[in-house]
mmCIF file of C-alpha atoms and ligand atoms in Angstrom:
data_model
loop_
_atom_site.group_PDB
_atom_site.id
_atom_site.type_symbol
_atom_site.label_atom_id
_atom_site.label_comp_id
_atom_site.label_asym_id
_atom_site.label_seq_id
_atom_site.Cartn_x
_atom_site.Cartn_y
_atom_site.Cartn_z
ATOM 1 C CA MET A 19 -54.711 3.158 35.780
ATOM 2 C CA SER A 20 -54.089 2.016 32.200
ATOM 3 C CA SER A 21 -52.226 -1.263 31.686
ATOM 4 C CA ILE A 22 -48.829 -1.536 30.005
ATOM 5 C CA ALA A 23 -50.583 -3.563 27.253
ATOM 6 C CA SER A 24 -52.934 -0.680 26.477
ATOM 7 C CA THR A 25 -50.025 1.788 26.496
ATOM 8 C CA LEU A 26 -48.122 -0.337 23.967
ATOM 9 C CA ALA A 27 -50.934 -1.481 21.655
ATOM 10 C CA PRO A 28 -50.885 0.644 18.474
ATOM 11 C CA GLU A 29 -53.934 2.852 17.818
ATOM 12 C CA ALA A 30 -54.792 0.816 14.717
ATOM 13 C CA ILE A 31 -55.069 -2.335 16.852
ATOM 14 C CA LYS A 32 -57.133 -0.536 19.491
ATOM 15 C CA LYS A 33 -59.588 0.595 16.826
ATOM 16 C CA LEU A 34 -59.753 -2.829 15.234
ATOM 17 C CA ILE A 35 -63.118 -4.569 15.462
ATOM 18 C CA PRO A 36 -62.396 -8.315 15.304
ATOM 19 C CA TYR A 37 -63.622 -10.083 12.186
ATOM 20 C CA GLN A 38 -67.092 -11.332 13.005
ATOM 21 C CA SER A 39 -66.874 -14.965 11.970
ATOM 22 C CA ALA A 40 -70.035 -17.049 12.077
ATOM 23 C CA ARG A 41 -68.773 -18.854 15.197
ATOM 24 C CA ARG A 42 -67.854 -15.653 16.991
ATOM 25 C CA ILE A 43 -71.346 -14.267 16.328
ATOM 26 C CA GLY A 44 -72.752 -17.574 17.607
ATOM 27 C CA GLY A 45 -76.477 -17.672 18.322
ATOM 28 C CA ALA A 46 -79.068 -20.386 18.582
ATOM 29 C CA GLY A 47 -80.946 -22.188 15.869
ATOM 30 C CA ARG A 48 -81.986 -25.420 14.250
ATOM 31 C CA VAL A 49 -80.925 -25.074 10.625
ATOM 32 C CA TRP A 50 -77.493 -23.457 10.331
ATOM 33 C CA LEU A 51 -77.129 -21.642 7.018
ATOM 34 C CA ASN A 52 -74.911 -18.719 8.060
ATOM 35 C CA ALA A 53 -71.304 -19.725 7.237
ATOM 36 C CA ASN A 54 -71.353 -21.003 3.659
ATOM 37 C CA GLU A 55 -70.378 -24.462 4.905
ATOM 38 C CA LEU A 56 -71.522 -27.723 3.358
ATOM 39 C CA GLU A 57 -74.488 -28.815 5.469
ATOM 40 C CA HIS A 58 -73.687 -32.528 5.393
ATOM 41 C CA ALA A 59 -70.287 -34.058 6.001
ATOM 42 C CA VAL A 60 -68.393 -35.754 3.205
ATOM 43 C CA HIS A 61 -66.159 -38.589 4.373
ATOM 44 C CA TYR A 62 -62.889 -38.980 2.554
ATOM 45 C CA GLY A 63 -60.759 -42.049 3.170
ATOM 46 C CA GLU A 64 -60.485 -43.372 6.716
ATOM 47 C CA SER A 65 -61.720 -40.258 8.495
ATOM 48 C CA SER A 66 -64.986 -40.917 10.293
ATOM 49 C CA GLN A 67 -65.345 -37.439 11.829
ATOM 50 C CA ASN A 68 -67.526 -34.691 10.443
ATOM 51 C CA PHE A 69 -65.407 -31.802 9.238
ATOM 52 C CA ASN A 70 -67.996 -29.789 7.310
ATOM 53 C CA ARG A 71 -68.609 -27.130 10.011
ATOM 54 C CA TYR A 72 -66.113 -24.427 10.973
ATOM 55 C CA PRO A 73 -64.506 -25.056 14.376
ATOM 56 C CA ASP A 74 -64.971 -22.987 17.542
ATOM 57 C CA PHE A 75 -63.491 -19.476 17.071
ATOM 58 C CA LEU A 76 -61.596 -19.839 20.365
ATOM 59 C CA PRO A 77 -61.437 -23.458 21.548
ATOM 60 C CA HIS A 78 -62.509 -22.843 25.175
ATOM 61 C CA ASP A 79 -62.390 -26.497 26.210
ATOM 62 C CA ILE A 80 -58.729 -26.679 25.137
ATOM 63 C CA ALA A 81 -57.913 -23.412 26.936
ATOM 64 C CA ARG A 82 -59.538 -24.703 30.129
ATOM 65 C CA ALA A 83 -57.726 -28.045 29.925
ATOM 66 C CA TYR A 84 -54.426 -26.218 29.421
ATOM 67 C CA GLN A 85 -55.086 -23.882 32.377
ATOM 68 C CA ASP A 86 -55.675 -26.961 34.537
ATOM 69 C CA TYR A 87 -52.482 -28.583 33.288
ATOM 70 C CA CYS A 88 -50.463 -25.399 34.036
ATOM 71 C CA GLN A 89 -52.329 -24.736 37.286
ATOM 72 C CA VAL A 90 -52.921 -21.126 36.337
ATOM 73 C CA THR A 91 -56.054 -19.018 36.408
ATOM 74 C CA SER A 92 -54.698 -16.464 33.915
ATOM 75 C CA PRO A 93 -56.380 -16.466 30.484
ATOM 76 C CA VAL A 94 -55.055 -18.944 27.899
ATOM 77 C CA VAL A 95 -55.563 -19.036 24.133
ATOM 78 C CA ALA A 96 -54.665 -21.916 21.837
ATOM 79 C CA VAL A 97 -52.931 -21.057 18.567
ATOM 80 C CA ARG A 98 -51.292 -22.973 15.710
ATOM 81 C CA GLY A 99 -47.954 -23.559 17.370
ATOM 82 C CA ALA A 100 -45.666 -21.319 19.410
ATOM 83 C CA ASP A 101 -44.461 -19.808 16.126
ATOM 84 C CA GLU A 102 -47.911 -18.368 15.495
ATOM 85 C CA ALA A 103 -47.892 -17.020 19.069
ATOM 86 C CA ILE A 104 -44.621 -15.149 18.394
ATOM 87 C CA ASP A 105 -45.945 -13.630 15.165
ATOM 88 C CA LEU A 106 -49.292 -12.738 16.737
ATOM 89 C CA LEU A 107 -47.714 -10.973 19.718
ATOM 90 C CA ILE A 108 -45.406 -8.940 17.492
ATOM 91 C CA ARG A 109 -48.259 -7.948 15.157
ATOM 92 C CA THR A 110 -50.481 -7.049 18.129
ATOM 93 C CA PHE A 111 -48.021 -4.885 20.048
ATOM 94 C CA CYS A 112 -45.573 -3.451 17.493
ATOM 95 C CA GLN A 113 -46.004 -1.013 14.632
ATOM 96 C CA PRO A 114 -44.019 -1.763 11.471
ATOM 97 C CA GLY A 115 -41.226 0.703 10.807
ATOM 98 C CA LYS A 116 -41.505 2.245 14.276
ATOM 99 C CA ASP A 117 -41.375 -0.170 17.220
ATOM 100 C CA LYS A 118 -38.631 -2.512 18.424
ATOM 101 C CA ILE A 119 -38.215 -5.855 20.126
ATOM 102 C CA VAL A 120 -35.384 -7.123 22.349
ATOM 103 C CA VAL A 121 -33.851 -10.590 22.025
ATOM 104 C CA CYS A 122 -31.056 -12.230 24.011
ATOM 105 C CA SER A 123 -28.865 -14.003 21.495
ATOM 106 C CA PRO A 124 -27.926 -16.719 20.820
ATOM 107 C CA THR A 125 -31.567 -17.725 20.879
ATOM 108 C CA TYR A 126 -34.470 -18.982 18.796
ATOM 109 C CA ALA A 127 -34.273 -17.227 15.429
ATOM 110 C CA MET A 128 -38.023 -16.797 14.856
ATOM 111 C CA TYR A 129 -38.320 -13.716 17.116
ATOM 112 C CA GLU A 130 -36.008 -11.713 14.893
ATOM 113 C CA PHE A 131 -37.343 -13.289 11.689
ATOM 114 C CA CYS A 132 -40.954 -12.323 12.500
ATOM 115 C CA ALA A 133 -39.824 -8.812 13.469
ATOM 116 C CA ASP A 134 -37.757 -8.442 10.262
ATOM 117 C CA ALA A 135 -40.713 -9.534 8.156
ATOM 118 C CA LEU A 136 -42.724 -6.645 9.626
ATOM 119 C CA ALA A 137 -39.921 -4.030 9.438
ATOM 120 C CA ILE A 138 -39.628 -4.023 13.232
ATOM 121 C CA GLU A 139 -36.112 -3.518 14.528
ATOM 122 C CA THR A 140 -34.494 -6.126 16.802
ATOM 123 C CA LEU A 141 -32.211 -4.961 19.621
ATOM 124 C CA HIS A 142 -29.719 -7.624 20.734
ATOM 125 C CA VAL A 143 -28.683 -7.986 24.358
ATOM 126 C CA PRO A 144 -26.428 -11.076 24.203
ATOM 127 C CA LEU A 145 -26.489 -13.742 26.876
ATOM 128 C CA VAL A 146 -23.343 -13.491 28.972
ATOM 129 C CA GLY A 147 -20.450 -15.905 29.481
ATOM 130 C CA ASP A 148 -20.150 -19.633 29.040
ATOM 131 C CA ALA A 149 -23.323 -20.257 31.061
ATOM 132 C CA PHE A 150 -25.350 -18.009 28.705
ATOM 133 C CA GLU A 151 -26.859 -15.913 31.510
ATOM 134 C CA LEU A 152 -29.146 -12.918 31.164
ATOM 135 C CA ASP A 153 -27.639 -9.439 31.205
ATOM 136 C CA THR A 154 -30.553 -8.150 33.288
ATOM 137 C CA GLN A 155 -29.496 -4.499 33.372
ATOM 138 C CA GLY A 156 -28.781 -4.579 29.622
ATOM 139 C CA VAL A 157 -32.250 -6.010 28.927
ATOM 140 C CA ILE A 158 -33.962 -3.453 31.204
ATOM 141 C CA ALA A 159 -32.104 -0.603 29.486
ATOM 142 C CA ALA A 160 -32.908 -1.869 25.967
ATOM 143 C CA ALA A 161 -36.566 -2.445 26.921
ATOM 144 C CA LYS A 162 -36.941 1.333 27.406
ATOM 145 C CA GLN A 163 -36.813 1.620 23.612
ATOM 146 C CA ALA A 164 -38.814 -1.541 22.848
ATOM 147 C CA ASN A 165 -42.361 -2.902 23.117
ATOM 148 C CA LEU A 166 -41.576 -6.602 23.539
ATOM 149 C CA VAL A 167 -38.704 -8.490 25.178
ATOM 150 C CA PHE A 168 -38.336 -12.141 24.124
ATOM 151 C CA LEU A 169 -36.706 -14.512 26.612
ATOM 152 C CA CYS A 170 -36.431 -18.210 25.812
ATOM 153 C CA SER A 171 -36.308 -20.483 28.862
ATOM 154 C CA PRO A 172 -34.957 -23.108 28.608
ATOM 155 C CA ASN A 173 -33.125 -21.452 25.747
ATOM 156 C CA ASN A 174 -32.811 -22.873 22.248
ATOM 157 C CA PRO A 175 -30.059 -23.584 21.091
ATOM 158 C CA THR A 176 -27.997 -23.322 24.309
ATOM 159 C CA GLY A 177 -30.207 -25.634 26.416
ATOM 160 C CA ASN A 178 -30.056 -23.745 29.746
ATOM 161 C CA PRO A 179 -33.019 -22.414 31.716
ATOM 162 C CA LEU A 180 -32.762 -18.671 32.416
ATOM 163 C CA SER A 181 -32.575 -17.780 36.107
ATOM 164 C CA GLN A 182 -36.046 -17.122 37.547
ATOM 165 C CA GLN A 183 -34.535 -14.411 39.739
ATOM 166 C CA ALA A 184 -33.124 -12.670 36.658
ATOM 167 C CA ILE A 185 -36.508 -12.930 34.892
ATOM 168 C CA ILE A 186 -38.207 -11.394 37.951
ATOM 169 C CA GLU A 187 -35.653 -8.550 37.973
ATOM 170 C CA ILE A 188 -36.449 -7.914 34.298
ATOM 171 C CA LEU A 189 -40.209 -8.033 34.967
ATOM 172 C CA GLU A 190 -39.774 -5.506 37.787
ATOM 173 C CA GLY A 191 -37.504 -3.253 35.736
ATOM 174 C CA THR A 192 -39.696 -3.209 32.613
ATOM 175 C CA GLN A 193 -43.187 -2.845 34.126
ATOM 176 C CA GLN A 194 -43.659 0.646 32.671
ATOM 177 C CA ASP A 195 -41.897 -0.052 29.373
ATOM 178 C CA ALA A 196 -42.464 -3.411 27.715
ATOM 179 C CA LEU A 197 -44.159 -6.793 27.733
ATOM 180 C CA VAL A 198 -41.790 -9.642 28.576
ATOM 181 C CA VAL A 199 -42.549 -12.756 26.527
ATOM 182 C CA VAL A 200 -41.053 -15.928 28.013
ATOM 183 C CA ASP A 201 -40.993 -18.760 25.482
ATOM 184 C CA GLU A 202 -41.318 -22.004 27.465
ATOM 185 C CA ALA A 203 -41.362 -24.383 24.481
ATOM 186 C CA TYR A 204 -39.073 -26.832 26.353
ATOM 187 C CA ILE A 205 -40.416 -26.314 29.880
ATOM 188 C CA GLU A 206 -41.703 -29.882 30.362
ATOM 189 C CA PHE A 207 -38.082 -31.027 30.496
ATOM 190 C CA GLU A 208 -37.579 -28.887 33.639
ATOM 191 C CA ILE A 209 -41.075 -27.937 34.740
ATOM 192 C CA ASP A 210 -39.955 -26.339 38.038
ATOM 193 C CA GLN A 211 -38.434 -23.517 36.004
ATOM 194 C CA SER A 212 -41.775 -22.268 34.655
ATOM 195 C CA VAL A 213 -42.667 -18.654 35.360
ATOM 196 C CA ALA A 214 -46.320 -18.985 34.254
ATOM 197 C CA ALA A 215 -47.585 -18.564 37.842
ATOM 198 C CA LEU A 216 -45.934 -15.120 37.968
ATOM 199 C CA ILE A 217 -48.451 -13.677 35.474
ATOM 200 C CA ALA A 218 -50.815 -13.122 38.421
ATOM 201 C CA ARG A 219 -48.181 -10.802 39.933
ATOM 202 C CA TYR A 220 -46.733 -9.256 36.745
ATOM 203 C CA PRO A 221 -49.307 -8.260 34.092
ATOM 204 C CA ASN A 222 -46.398 -7.450 31.741
ATOM 205 C CA LEU A 223 -45.461 -11.160 31.583
ATOM 206 C CA VAL A 224 -46.627 -13.295 28.660
ATOM 207 C CA VAL A 225 -45.799 -17.016 28.472
ATOM 208 C CA ILE A 226 -45.691 -19.023 25.245
ATOM 209 C CA ARG A 227 -45.982 -22.818 25.279
ATOM 210 C CA THR A 228 -46.274 -25.610 22.730
ATOM 211 C CA LEU A 229 -47.305 -29.246 22.366
ATOM 212 C CA SER A 230 -44.579 -29.735 19.709
ATOM 213 C CA LYS A 231 -41.775 -30.811 22.047
ATOM 214 C CA ALA A 232 -42.380 -32.989 25.160
ATOM 215 C CA PHE A 233 -45.958 -33.804 24.095
ATOM 216 C CA GLY A 234 -44.664 -35.072 20.736
ATOM 217 C CA LEU A 235 -47.402 -33.354 18.702
ATOM 218 C CA ALA A 236 -45.375 -31.157 16.331
ATOM 219 C CA ALA A 237 -47.543 -32.100 13.333
ATOM 220 C CA VAL A 238 -50.764 -31.175 15.148
ATOM 221 C CA ARG A 239 -49.690 -27.498 15.368
ATOM 222 C CA CYS A 240 -50.820 -26.426 18.798
ATOM 223 C CA GLY A 241 -49.284 -23.727 20.947
ATOM 224 C CA PHE A 242 -50.561 -21.485 23.718
ATOM 225 C CA ILE A 243 -50.381 -17.923 24.932
ATOM 226 C CA ILE A 244 -50.875 -17.410 28.668
ATOM 227 C CA ALA A 245 -51.233 -13.772 29.717
ATOM 228 C CA ASP A 246 -53.084 -11.252 31.820
ATOM 229 C CA GLU A 247 -56.584 -10.243 30.684
ATOM 230 C CA SER A 248 -55.255 -6.773 29.740
ATOM 231 C CA VAL A 249 -52.881 -8.410 27.203
ATOM 232 C CA MET A 250 -55.400 -10.954 25.901
ATOM 233 C CA GLU A 251 -57.876 -8.185 25.137
ATOM 234 C CA TYR A 252 -55.629 -7.107 22.246
ATOM 235 C CA VAL A 253 -54.347 -10.551 21.221
ATOM 236 C CA ALA A 254 -57.953 -11.731 20.815
ATOM 237 C CA LYS A 255 -58.558 -8.952 18.271
ATOM 238 C CA LEU A 256 -55.942 -10.283 15.855
ATOM 239 C CA ILE A 257 -56.248 -14.013 16.409
ATOM 240 C CA PRO A 258 -57.332 -15.775 13.190
ATOM 241 C CA PRO A 259 -61.089 -16.482 13.044
ATOM 242 C CA TYR A 260 -60.614 -20.256 13.370
ATOM 243 C CA PRO A 261 -57.258 -20.851 15.076
ATOM 244 C CA MET A 262 -57.488 -24.616 15.641
ATOM 245 C CA PRO A 263 -58.628 -27.318 13.188
ATOM 246 C CA ASP A 264 -61.108 -29.812 14.694
ATOM 247 C CA SER A 265 -58.819 -32.702 13.762
ATOM 248 C CA SER A 266 -56.097 -31.152 15.961
ATOM 249 C CA ALA A 267 -58.477 -30.135 18.760
ATOM 250 C CA THR A 268 -59.567 -33.751 19.318
ATOM 251 C CA ILE A 269 -55.976 -34.933 19.673
ATOM 252 C CA VAL A 270 -55.062 -31.980 21.913
ATOM 253 C CA LEU A 271 -57.917 -32.751 24.325
ATOM 254 C CA ASP A 272 -56.751 -36.376 24.525
ATOM 255 C CA ALA A 273 -53.186 -35.216 25.223
ATOM 256 C CA LEU A 274 -54.362 -32.882 28.003
ATOM 257 C CA SER A 275 -56.521 -35.544 29.685
ATOM 258 C CA GLU A 276 -55.253 -37.220 32.855
ATOM 259 C CA GLN A 277 -54.112 -40.270 30.865
ATOM 260 C CA GLY A 278 -52.556 -38.091 28.186
ATOM 261 C CA LEU A 279 -50.543 -36.102 30.736
ATOM 262 C CA HIS A 280 -49.422 -39.325 32.417
ATOM 263 C CA LYS A 281 -48.167 -40.624 29.060
ATOM 264 C CA MET A 282 -46.363 -37.351 28.289
ATOM 265 C CA ARG A 283 -44.652 -37.378 31.706
ATOM 266 C CA THR A 284 -43.545 -41.007 31.254
ATOM 267 C CA VAL A 285 -42.096 -40.270 27.798
ATOM 268 C CA THR A 286 -40.408 -37.112 29.130
ATOM 269 C CA ASN A 287 -38.764 -39.017 32.002
ATOM 270 C CA GLN A 288 -37.498 -41.649 29.550
ATOM 271 C CA LEU A 289 -36.105 -38.964 27.277
ATOM 272 C CA ILE A 290 -34.309 -37.291 30.199
ATOM 273 C CA GLU A 291 -32.720 -40.655 31.100
ATOM 274 C CA THR A 292 -31.562 -41.142 27.505
ATOM 275 C CA ARG A 293 -30.250 -37.552 27.399
ATOM 276 C CA ASP A 294 -28.273 -37.977 30.602
ATOM 277 C CA TRP A 295 -26.858 -41.311 29.400
ATOM 278 C CA PHE A 296 -25.865 -39.717 26.063
ATOM 279 C CA ILE A 297 -24.204 -36.761 27.844
ATOM 280 C CA SER A 298 -22.283 -39.173 30.085
ATOM 281 C CA GLN A 299 -20.963 -40.907 26.937
ATOM 282 C CA LEU A 300 -19.807 -37.633 25.397
ATOM 283 C CA GLY A 301 -17.281 -37.100 28.183
ATOM 284 C CA GLN A 302 -14.939 -39.717 26.649
ATOM 285 C CA TYR A 303 -14.150 -37.757 23.453
ATOM 286 C CA ASP A 304 -11.318 -35.285 23.614
ATOM 287 C CA PHE A 305 -12.467 -33.605 20.369
ATOM 288 C CA ILE A 306 -15.488 -32.350 22.338
ATOM 289 C CA GLU A 307 -14.347 -29.246 24.182
ATOM 290 C CA LYS A 308 -17.558 -28.425 25.986
ATOM 291 C CA ILE A 309 -20.889 -30.088 26.650
ATOM 292 C CA TYR A 310 -23.377 -27.413 27.649
ATOM 293 C CA PRO A 311 -25.804 -28.423 30.443
ATOM 294 C CA SER A 312 -29.246 -29.171 29.034
ATOM 295 C CA ALA A 313 -32.735 -28.703 30.467
ATOM 296 C CA THR A 314 -34.239 -29.668 27.106
ATOM 297 C CA ASN A 315 -34.494 -32.495 24.560
ATOM 298 C CA PHE A 316 -31.234 -31.507 22.874
ATOM 299 C CA VAL A 317 -27.619 -30.973 23.790
ATOM 300 C CA LEU A 318 -25.207 -28.337 22.509
ATOM 301 C CA LEU A 319 -21.558 -29.296 22.034
ATOM 302 C CA ARG A 320 -18.510 -27.224 21.248
ATOM 303 C CA THR A 321 -16.019 -29.312 19.332
ATOM 304 C CA ARG A 322 -12.512 -28.749 18.039
ATOM 305 C CA ALA A 323 -14.011 -28.448 14.549
ATOM 306 C CA GLY A 324 -17.791 -28.234 14.675
ATOM 307 C CA GLU A 325 -18.357 -28.165 10.964
ATOM 308 C CA THR A 326 -16.194 -31.250 10.379
ATOM 309 C CA LEU A 327 -18.096 -33.268 12.968
ATOM 310 C CA PHE A 328 -21.434 -32.062 11.602
ATOM 311 C CA ALA A 329 -20.399 -33.082 8.057
ATOM 312 C CA TYR A 330 -19.079 -36.452 9.282
ATOM 313 C CA LEU A 331 -22.327 -37.296 11.083
ATOM 314 C CA LEU A 332 -24.300 -36.236 8.021
ATOM 315 C CA LYS A 333 -22.263 -38.625 5.876
ATOM 316 C CA GLN A 334 -23.308 -41.396 8.282
ATOM 317 C CA GLY A 335 -26.938 -40.386 7.721
ATOM 318 C CA ILE A 336 -27.210 -38.639 11.109
ATOM 319 C CA VAL A 337 -28.673 -35.154 10.713
ATOM 320 C CA THR A 338 -27.769 -32.711 13.497
ATOM 321 C CA ARG A 339 -27.816 -28.902 13.590
ATOM 322 C CA ASN A 340 -24.693 -26.952 12.715
ATOM 323 C CA GLN A 341 -24.647 -23.765 14.854
ATOM 324 C CA SER A 342 -21.390 -22.332 13.496
ATOM 325 C CA HIS A 343 -23.198 -19.585 11.550
ATOM 326 C CA ASP A 344 -23.653 -17.782 14.883
ATOM 327 C CA PRO A 345 -20.367 -16.134 16.009
ATOM 328 C CA ALA A 346 -21.195 -16.933 19.661
ATOM 329 C CA LEU A 347 -21.572 -20.614 18.760
ATOM 330 C CA ARG A 348 -18.607 -21.158 16.478
ATOM 331 C CA ASP A 349 -17.761 -24.897 16.249
ATOM 332 C CA CYS A 350 -20.982 -25.820 18.007
ATOM 333 C CA VAL A 351 -23.338 -28.612 17.031
ATOM 334 C CA ARG A 352 -26.811 -29.133 18.495
ATOM 335 C CA ILE A 353 -27.976 -32.724 18.758
ATOM 336 C CA THR A 354 -31.626 -33.560 19.460
ATOM 337 C CA ILE A 355 -32.150 -36.468 21.860
ATOM 338 C CA GLY A 356 -33.949 -39.248 20.019
ATOM 339 C CA SER A 357 -34.597 -42.832 21.099
ATOM 340 C CA GLN A 358 -31.968 -44.788 23.067
ATOM 341 C CA HIS A 359 -31.327 -46.733 19.857
ATOM 342 C CA SER A 360 -30.673 -43.563 17.811
ATOM 343 C CA MET A 361 -28.387 -42.134 20.491
ATOM 344 C CA GLN A 362 -26.421 -45.407 20.541
ATOM 345 C CA GLU A 363 -26.001 -44.979 16.782
ATOM 346 C CA VAL A 364 -24.677 -41.457 17.341
ATOM 347 C CA VAL A 365 -22.213 -42.757 19.963
ATOM 348 C CA ALA A 366 -21.056 -45.472 17.525
ATOM 349 C CA ALA A 367 -20.518 -42.779 14.855
ATOM 350 C CA LEU A 368 -18.612 -40.618 17.351
ATOM 351 C CA ASN A 369 -16.394 -43.614 18.197
ATOM 352 C CA GLU A 370 -15.606 -43.996 14.481
ATOM 353 C CA TYR A 371 -14.900 -40.281 14.163
ATOM 354 C CA SER A 372 -12.691 -40.391 17.232
ATOM 355 C CA SER A 373 -10.623 -43.276 15.865
ATOM 356 C CA GLN A 374 -10.064 -41.389 12.581
ATOM 357 C CA SER A 375 -9.237 -37.958 14.000
HETATM 358 C C1 PLP B 29 -37.856 -21.943 21.509
HETATM 359 C C2 PLP B 29 -38.873 -22.354 20.513
HETATM 360 N N1 PLP B 29 -40.024 -21.687 20.455
HETATM 361 C C3 PLP B 29 -40.977 -22.015 19.580
HETATM 362 C C4 PLP B 29 -40.788 -23.050 18.696
HETATM 363 C C5 PLP B 29 -41.869 -23.355 17.696
HETATM 364 O O1 PLP B 29 -42.779 -24.274 18.222
HETATM 365 P P1 PLP B 29 -44.104 -24.686 17.458
HETATM 366 O O2 PLP B 29 -43.848 -25.998 16.800
HETATM 367 O O3 PLP B 29 -45.118 -24.806 18.556
HETATM 368 O O4 PLP B 29 -44.454 -23.614 16.482
HETATM 369 C C6 PLP B 29 -39.599 -23.774 18.710
HETATM 370 C C7 PLP B 29 -39.367 -24.865 17.746
HETATM 371 O O5 PLP B 29 -38.298 -25.373 17.538
HETATM 372 C C8 PLP B 29 -38.614 -23.413 19.643
HETATM 373 O O6 PLP B 29 -37.433 -24.048 19.704
#
């Protein structure tokens, strides 16, 4: 029986023979003169590493370390951030000018942006109500016309995890129609909500992860795709020849070591404490109409006049995210949780604002 991935992959992608980079071809030898690299390293500044050779075409040691961290046996590939994963999945499974994706707004804007850039239509199935819940039947119906469904859990910018039961219903209802991509960029802040283990049961599930959030490695540019072999077969065709710079790979392996994971979990627990303290402080302001529950490193607020508060904080040098451009988030501001010290500064600014308004 053919997989849903092979049904969806465009003919052009199926025919594609991956670019045969020197590392992909591999081989054995003593004097390597096959990649037009400089044979001897040049050291600039402080860097003591050798960067003259191209890196591994698929960093297997990173993929293995990430599988261990996620406790999954499904294939994993490392890419340059979750944003590259989104773009890669759309380019692999959708044909410009023909295919469609589904997104559940309000959500992370890159799904639609990447689709727009490739002339791929985006179907919107809005999240429902004040708790921003999935419209499962709406998503299943829209998926009949689409190749990819993007779900963001926990969702940016609303902060809530999507119900695992609802995701399972969608996986069941779309098995013959679409791949369901669950973006778990913020999952470390509520790890129990991960659906990565379900890939073994649902080959139409793809999970995207990143080291940019809880791991604190946004500048390193490292994200992951976790998916069934039948999906990876096509993703691997389009993946850039050298997806991970050596300088990043070294840091990523340190982060995924036992000590690295311990550090990440300690920092995450501290951040959650700061977040919960900050949220408890927000309750005192009557200009804040709603504080949305957060399973992330940010909190979304609906205020009596979102844009005024945003502008006031900006004047105090505190940069937050104005969400008012989205009709579903009128008067909403998204505030990232920083250090305890920074959040105390925000509370002091809110006190000032409160006394003036
Ligand atoms: C939901 C979501 N997915 C993906 C990304 C991009 O992550 P990366 O830095 O790994 O490209 C972000 C960044 O804000 C995000 O909020």
